[in-house]
PDB file of C-alpha atoms in Angstrom:
ATOM      1  CA  UNK A  21     -42.424 -56.970  30.158  1.00  0.00           C
ATOM      2  CA  UNK A  22     -43.193 -54.249  27.643  1.00  0.00           C
ATOM      3  CA  UNK A  23     -44.468 -54.409  24.064  1.00  0.00           C
ATOM      4  CA  UNK A  24     -41.053 -53.167  22.820  1.00  0.00           C
ATOM      5  CA  UNK A  25     -39.518 -56.365  24.243  1.00  0.00           C
ATOM      6  CA  UNK A  26     -41.609 -58.671  22.040  1.00  0.00           C
ATOM      7  CA  UNK A  27     -42.897 -56.681  19.055  1.00  0.00           C
ATOM      8  CA  UNK A  28     -41.934 -57.322  15.450  1.00  0.00           C
ATOM      9  CA  UNK A  29     -40.149 -54.524  13.612  1.00  0.00           C
ATOM     10  CA  UNK A  30     -39.467 -54.080   9.917  1.00  0.00           C
ATOM     11  CA  UNK A  31     -43.183 -54.478   9.262  1.00  0.00           C
ATOM     12  CA  UNK A  32     -44.471 -54.788   5.698  1.00  0.00           C
ATOM     13  CA  UNK A  33     -46.789 -51.853   5.000  1.00  0.00           C
ATOM     14  CA  UNK A  34     -49.165 -50.575   2.341  1.00  0.00           C
ATOM     15  CA  UNK A  35     -50.149 -47.171   1.003  1.00  0.00           C
ATOM     16  CA  UNK A  36     -53.715 -45.948   0.511  1.00  0.00           C
ATOM     17  CA  UNK A  37     -53.412 -46.054  -3.303  1.00  0.00           C
ATOM     18  CA  UNK A  38     -52.018 -49.601  -3.476  1.00  0.00           C
ATOM     19  CA  UNK A  39     -54.284 -52.235  -4.972  1.00  0.00           C
ATOM     20  CA  UNK A  40     -56.028 -54.618  -2.624  1.00  0.00           C
ATOM     21  CA  UNK A  41     -54.517 -57.411  -4.764  1.00  0.00           C
ATOM     22  CA  UNK A  42     -50.970 -56.270  -3.889  1.00  0.00           C
ATOM     23  CA  UNK A  43     -51.805 -56.184  -0.185  1.00  0.00           C
ATOM     24  CA  UNK A  44     -53.434 -59.630  -0.217  1.00  0.00           C
ATOM     25  CA  UNK A  45     -50.330 -60.933  -2.010  1.00  0.00           C
ATOM     26  CA  UNK A  46     -48.179 -59.504   0.807  1.00  0.00           C
ATOM     27  CA  UNK A  47     -50.425 -61.059   3.461  1.00  0.00           C
ATOM     28  CA  UNK A  48     -50.405 -64.488   1.839  1.00  0.00           C
ATOM     29  CA  UNK A  49     -46.653 -64.509   1.192  1.00  0.00           C
ATOM     30  CA  UNK A  50     -45.906 -63.376   4.755  1.00  0.00           C
ATOM     31  CA  UNK A  51     -48.537 -65.630   6.383  1.00  0.00           C
ATOM     32  CA  UNK A  52     -50.123 -62.684   8.148  1.00  0.00           C
ATOM     33  CA  UNK A  53     -53.690 -61.460   8.263  1.00  0.00           C
ATOM     34  CA  UNK A  54     -53.155 -57.717   8.557  1.00  0.00           C
ATOM     35  CA  UNK A  55     -51.075 -55.020   6.906  1.00  0.00           C
ATOM     36  CA  UNK A  56     -50.750 -51.502   8.337  1.00  0.00           C
ATOM     37  CA  UNK A  57     -51.449 -48.604   5.959  1.00  0.00           C
ATOM     38  CA  UNK A  58     -49.057 -45.673   6.278  1.00  0.00           C
ATOM     39  CA  UNK A  59     -48.332 -42.331   4.650  1.00  0.00           C
ATOM     40  CA  UNK A  60     -45.801 -39.483   5.023  1.00  0.00           C
ATOM     41  CA  UNK A  61     -43.020 -40.667   7.276  1.00  0.00           C
ATOM     42  CA  UNK A  62     -44.647 -43.942   8.284  1.00  0.00           C
ATOM     43  CA  UNK A  63     -47.655 -42.243   9.913  1.00  0.00           C
ATOM     44  CA  UNK A  64     -50.230 -44.967  10.549  1.00  0.00           C
ATOM     45  CA  UNK A  65     -53.589 -44.177   8.934  1.00  0.00           C
ATOM     46  CA  UNK A  66     -55.297 -47.574   8.834  1.00  0.00           C
ATOM     47  CA  UNK A  67     -55.141 -51.348   8.626  1.00  0.00           C
ATOM     48  CA  UNK A  68     -56.193 -53.845   5.995  1.00  0.00           C
ATOM     49  CA  UNK A  69     -57.118 -57.317   7.204  1.00  0.00           C
ATOM     50  CA  UNK A  70     -58.175 -60.395   5.293  1.00  0.00           C
ATOM     51  CA  UNK A  71     -61.600 -59.843   6.837  1.00  0.00           C
ATOM     52  CA  UNK A  72     -61.727 -56.334   5.335  1.00  0.00           C
ATOM     53  CA  UNK A  73     -61.148 -57.937   1.935  1.00  0.00           C
ATOM     54  CA  UNK A  74     -64.013 -60.427   2.340  1.00  0.00           C
ATOM     55  CA  UNK A  75     -66.646 -58.094   3.817  1.00  0.00           C
ATOM     56  CA  UNK A  76     -67.316 -56.281   0.478  1.00  0.00           C
ATOM     57  CA  UNK A  77     -68.436 -59.614  -1.014  1.00  0.00           C
ATOM     58  CA  UNK A  78     -71.554 -59.489   1.143  1.00  0.00           C
ATOM     59  CA  UNK A  79     -74.157 -57.071  -0.224  1.00  0.00           C
ATOM     60  CA  UNK A  80     -75.413 -56.245   3.250  1.00  0.00           C
ATOM     61  CA  UNK A  81     -73.634 -57.456   6.364  1.00  0.00           C
ATOM     62  CA  UNK A  82     -76.899 -58.711   7.892  1.00  0.00           C
ATOM     63  CA  UNK A  83     -77.992 -60.558   4.754  1.00  0.00           C
ATOM     64  CA  UNK A  84     -75.179 -63.069   4.456  1.00  0.00           C
ATOM     65  CA  UNK A  85     -76.741 -65.607   6.833  1.00  0.00           C
ATOM     66  CA  UNK A  86     -78.429 -68.372   4.905  1.00  0.00           C
ATOM     67  CA  UNK A  87     -82.056 -69.013   5.733  1.00  0.00           C
ATOM     68  CA  UNK A  88     -85.123 -70.156   3.774  1.00  0.00           C
ATOM     69  CA  UNK A  89     -86.472 -66.643   3.350  1.00  0.00           C
ATOM     70  CA  UNK A  90     -83.317 -64.734   2.453  1.00  0.00           C
ATOM     71  CA  UNK A  91     -81.109 -67.304   0.781  1.00  0.00           C
ATOM     72  CA  UNK A  92     -77.902 -66.064  -0.845  1.00  0.00           C
ATOM     73  CA  UNK A  93     -75.988 -67.589  -3.712  1.00  0.00           C
ATOM     74  CA  UNK A  94     -72.590 -67.845  -2.062  1.00  0.00           C
ATOM     75  CA  UNK A  95     -70.956 -69.257  -5.185  1.00  0.00           C
ATOM     76  CA  UNK A  96     -72.172 -66.230  -7.151  1.00  0.00           C
ATOM     77  CA  UNK A  97     -70.880 -63.942  -4.403  1.00  0.00           C
ATOM     78  CA  UNK A  98     -67.362 -65.330  -4.997  1.00  0.00           C
ATOM     79  CA  UNK A  99     -67.444 -63.804  -8.477  1.00  0.00           C
ATOM     80  CA  UNK A 100     -67.104 -60.393  -6.822  1.00  0.00           C
ATOM     81  CA  UNK A 101     -63.699 -61.254  -5.363  1.00  0.00           C
ATOM     82  CA  UNK A 102     -61.794 -60.097  -8.459  1.00  0.00           C
ATOM     83  CA  UNK A 103     -63.585 -56.744  -8.226  1.00  0.00           C
ATOM     84  CA  UNK A 104     -62.521 -56.363  -4.589  1.00  0.00           C
ATOM     85  CA  UNK A 105     -58.899 -57.160  -5.492  1.00  0.00           C
ATOM     86  CA  UNK A 106     -58.992 -54.410  -8.128  1.00  0.00           C
ATOM     87  CA  UNK A 107     -60.003 -51.775  -5.554  1.00  0.00           C
ATOM     88  CA  UNK A 108     -57.593 -49.425  -3.812  1.00  0.00           C
ATOM     89  CA  UNK A 109     -56.575 -50.041  -0.213  1.00  0.00           C
ATOM     90  CA  UNK A 110     -58.339 -46.870   0.960  1.00  0.00           C
ATOM     91  CA  UNK A 111     -61.665 -48.392  -0.153  1.00  0.00           C
ATOM     92  CA  UNK A 112     -61.455 -51.377   2.214  1.00  0.00           C
ATOM     93  CA  UNK A 113     -59.090 -50.375   5.030  1.00  0.00           C
ATOM     94  CA  UNK A 114     -60.185 -49.720   8.592  1.00  0.00           C
ATOM     95  CA  UNK A 115     -59.337 -46.164   9.627  1.00  0.00           C
ATOM     96  CA  UNK A 116     -57.747 -45.113  12.919  1.00  0.00           C
ATOM     97  CA  UNK A 117     -56.875 -48.580  14.204  1.00  0.00           C
ATOM     98  CA  UNK A 118     -56.388 -49.377  17.860  1.00  0.00           C
ATOM     99  CA  UNK A 119     -52.695 -48.995  18.690  1.00  0.00           C
ATOM    100  CA  UNK A 120     -50.326 -49.431  21.597  1.00  0.00           C
ATOM    101  CA  UNK A 121     -47.061 -47.742  22.493  1.00  0.00           C
ATOM    102  CA  UNK A 122     -43.760 -49.599  22.756  1.00  0.00           C
ATOM    103  CA  UNK A 123     -43.911 -48.936  26.516  1.00  0.00           C
ATOM    104  CA  UNK A 124     -47.314 -50.582  26.997  1.00  0.00           C
ATOM    105  CA  UNK A 125     -47.150 -53.642  29.290  1.00  0.00           C
ATOM    106  CA  UNK A 126     -47.649 -56.813  27.226  1.00  0.00           C
ATOM    107  CA  UNK A 127     -50.641 -58.032  29.214  1.00  0.00           C
ATOM    108  CA  UNK A 128     -52.338 -54.663  28.739  1.00  0.00           C
ATOM    109  CA  UNK A 129     -51.850 -55.020  24.977  1.00  0.00           C
ATOM    110  CA  UNK A 130     -53.157 -58.605  25.188  1.00  0.00           C
ATOM    111  CA  UNK A 131     -56.247 -57.382  27.040  1.00  0.00           C
ATOM    112  CA  UNK A 132     -57.026 -54.917  24.231  1.00  0.00           C
ATOM    113  CA  UNK A 133     -56.637 -57.722  21.703  1.00  0.00           C
ATOM    114  CA  UNK A 134     -58.934 -59.933  23.757  1.00  0.00           C
ATOM    115  CA  UNK A 135     -61.629 -57.281  24.080  1.00  0.00           C
ATOM    116  CA  UNK A 136     -61.583 -56.520  20.343  1.00  0.00           C
ATOM    117  CA  UNK A 137     -60.904 -60.110  19.229  1.00  0.00           C
ATOM    118  CA  UNK A 138     -57.736 -59.019  17.391  1.00  0.00           C
ATOM    119  CA  UNK A 139     -54.716 -61.256  16.867  1.00  0.00           C
ATOM    120  CA  UNK A 140     -52.308 -58.350  16.364  1.00  0.00           C
ATOM    121  CA  UNK A 141     -52.180 -54.578  16.744  1.00  0.00           C
ATOM    122  CA  UNK A 142     -49.835 -51.868  15.481  1.00  0.00           C
ATOM    123  CA  UNK A 143     -47.236 -50.299  17.752  1.00  0.00           C
ATOM    124  CA  UNK A 144     -47.011 -46.547  17.289  1.00  0.00           C
ATOM    125  CA  UNK A 145     -44.755 -43.867  18.705  1.00  0.00           C
ATOM    126  CA  UNK A 146     -45.525 -40.181  18.041  1.00  0.00           C
ATOM    127  CA  UNK A 147     -47.920 -41.224  15.259  1.00  0.00           C
ATOM    128  CA  UNK A 148     -45.335 -43.298  13.396  1.00  0.00           C
ATOM    129  CA  UNK A 149     -45.558 -47.055  13.015  1.00  0.00           C
ATOM    130  CA  UNK A 150     -42.624 -48.727  14.772  1.00  0.00           C
ATOM    131  CA  UNK A 151     -43.823 -52.339  14.801  1.00  0.00           C
ATOM    132  CA  UNK A 152     -46.605 -54.847  15.289  1.00  0.00           C
ATOM    133  CA  UNK A 153     -47.350 -57.028  18.288  1.00  0.00           C
ATOM    134  CA  UNK A 154     -49.301 -60.267  18.128  1.00  0.00           C
ATOM    135  CA  UNK A 155     -50.752 -62.679  20.624  1.00  0.00           C
ATOM    136  CA  UNK A 156     -47.998 -65.090  19.553  1.00  0.00           C
ATOM    137  CA  UNK A 157     -45.293 -62.480  20.238  1.00  0.00           C
ATOM    138  CA  UNK A 158     -46.663 -61.947  23.748  1.00  0.00           C
ATOM    139  CA  UNK A 159     -46.927 -65.664  24.495  1.00  0.00           C
ATOM    140  CA  UNK A 160     -43.413 -66.291  23.184  1.00  0.00           C
ATOM    141  CA  UNK A 161     -41.998 -63.429  25.274  1.00  0.00           C
ATOM    142  CA  UNK A 162     -43.755 -64.555  28.436  1.00  0.00           C
ATOM    143  CA  UNK A 163     -42.723 -68.171  27.903  1.00  0.00           C
ATOM    144  CA  UNK A 164     -39.040 -67.356  27.520  1.00  0.00           C
ATOM    145  CA  UNK A 165     -39.043 -64.900  30.403  1.00  0.00           C
ATOM    146  CA  UNK A 166     -41.418 -66.609  32.830  1.00  0.00           C
ATOM    147  CA  UNK A 167     -41.850 -70.165  31.547  1.00  0.00           C
ATOM    148  CA  UNK A 168     -38.133 -70.990  31.513  1.00  0.00           C
ATOM    149  CA  UNK A 169     -37.669 -69.491  34.973  1.00  0.00           C
ATOM    150  CA  UNK A 170     -40.479 -71.658  36.347  1.00  0.00           C
ATOM    151  CA  UNK A 171     -39.080 -74.737  34.587  1.00  0.00           C
ATOM    152  CA  UNK A 172     -35.585 -74.063  35.970  1.00  0.00           C
ATOM    153  CA  UNK A 173     -36.963 -73.473  39.465  1.00  0.00           C
ATOM    154  CA  UNK A 174     -38.811 -76.794  39.236  1.00  0.00           C
ATOM    155  CA  UNK A 175     -35.592 -78.537  38.151  1.00  0.00           C
ATOM    156  CA  UNK A 176     -33.714 -76.985  41.086  1.00  0.00           C
ATOM    157  CA  UNK A 177     -36.409 -78.155  43.501  1.00  0.00           C
ATOM    158  CA  UNK A 178     -36.510 -81.666  41.964  1.00  0.00           C
ATOM    159  CA  UNK A 179     -33.034 -82.353  40.504  1.00  0.00           C
ATOM    160  CA  UNK A 180     -33.687 -86.059  39.906  1.00  0.00           C
ATOM    161  CA  UNK A 181     -36.690 -85.253  37.679  1.00  0.00           C
ATOM    162  CA  UNK A 182     -39.236 -86.415  40.254  1.00  0.00           C
TER     163      UNK A 182
END
């Protein structure tokens, strides 16, 4: 099974000059945690994730852990959220995201997601975004292709349900 067999198309995208607020609104309304950033002819240039939006709230990535010596005022840190939402996408996006081709085997794509701890990755052909594939897409595809076949084979072997 290939990525093209399970990927989502018609993906909601953002542009580098969009506000972070507009992208977070898209993510929340679509129940997704990542939006691809494109330019000129749907060329993929980056990704914005909900994590990318939260990271700027921490003054130094290593300092956010609470301890007795370096305590942080996490409630005060929340006050910076409005400032992050006012930024442009290009200020928070991750550049040159990991991608797969539509012809990548689904378990190969899943292995990349596992290694990087990603839930979804963009699908690109000749530099242009053509879709997104998620862990859920892969599981759904495998279930309907392999899971139903195994269930039907089991029913054939045990027609009385035993």
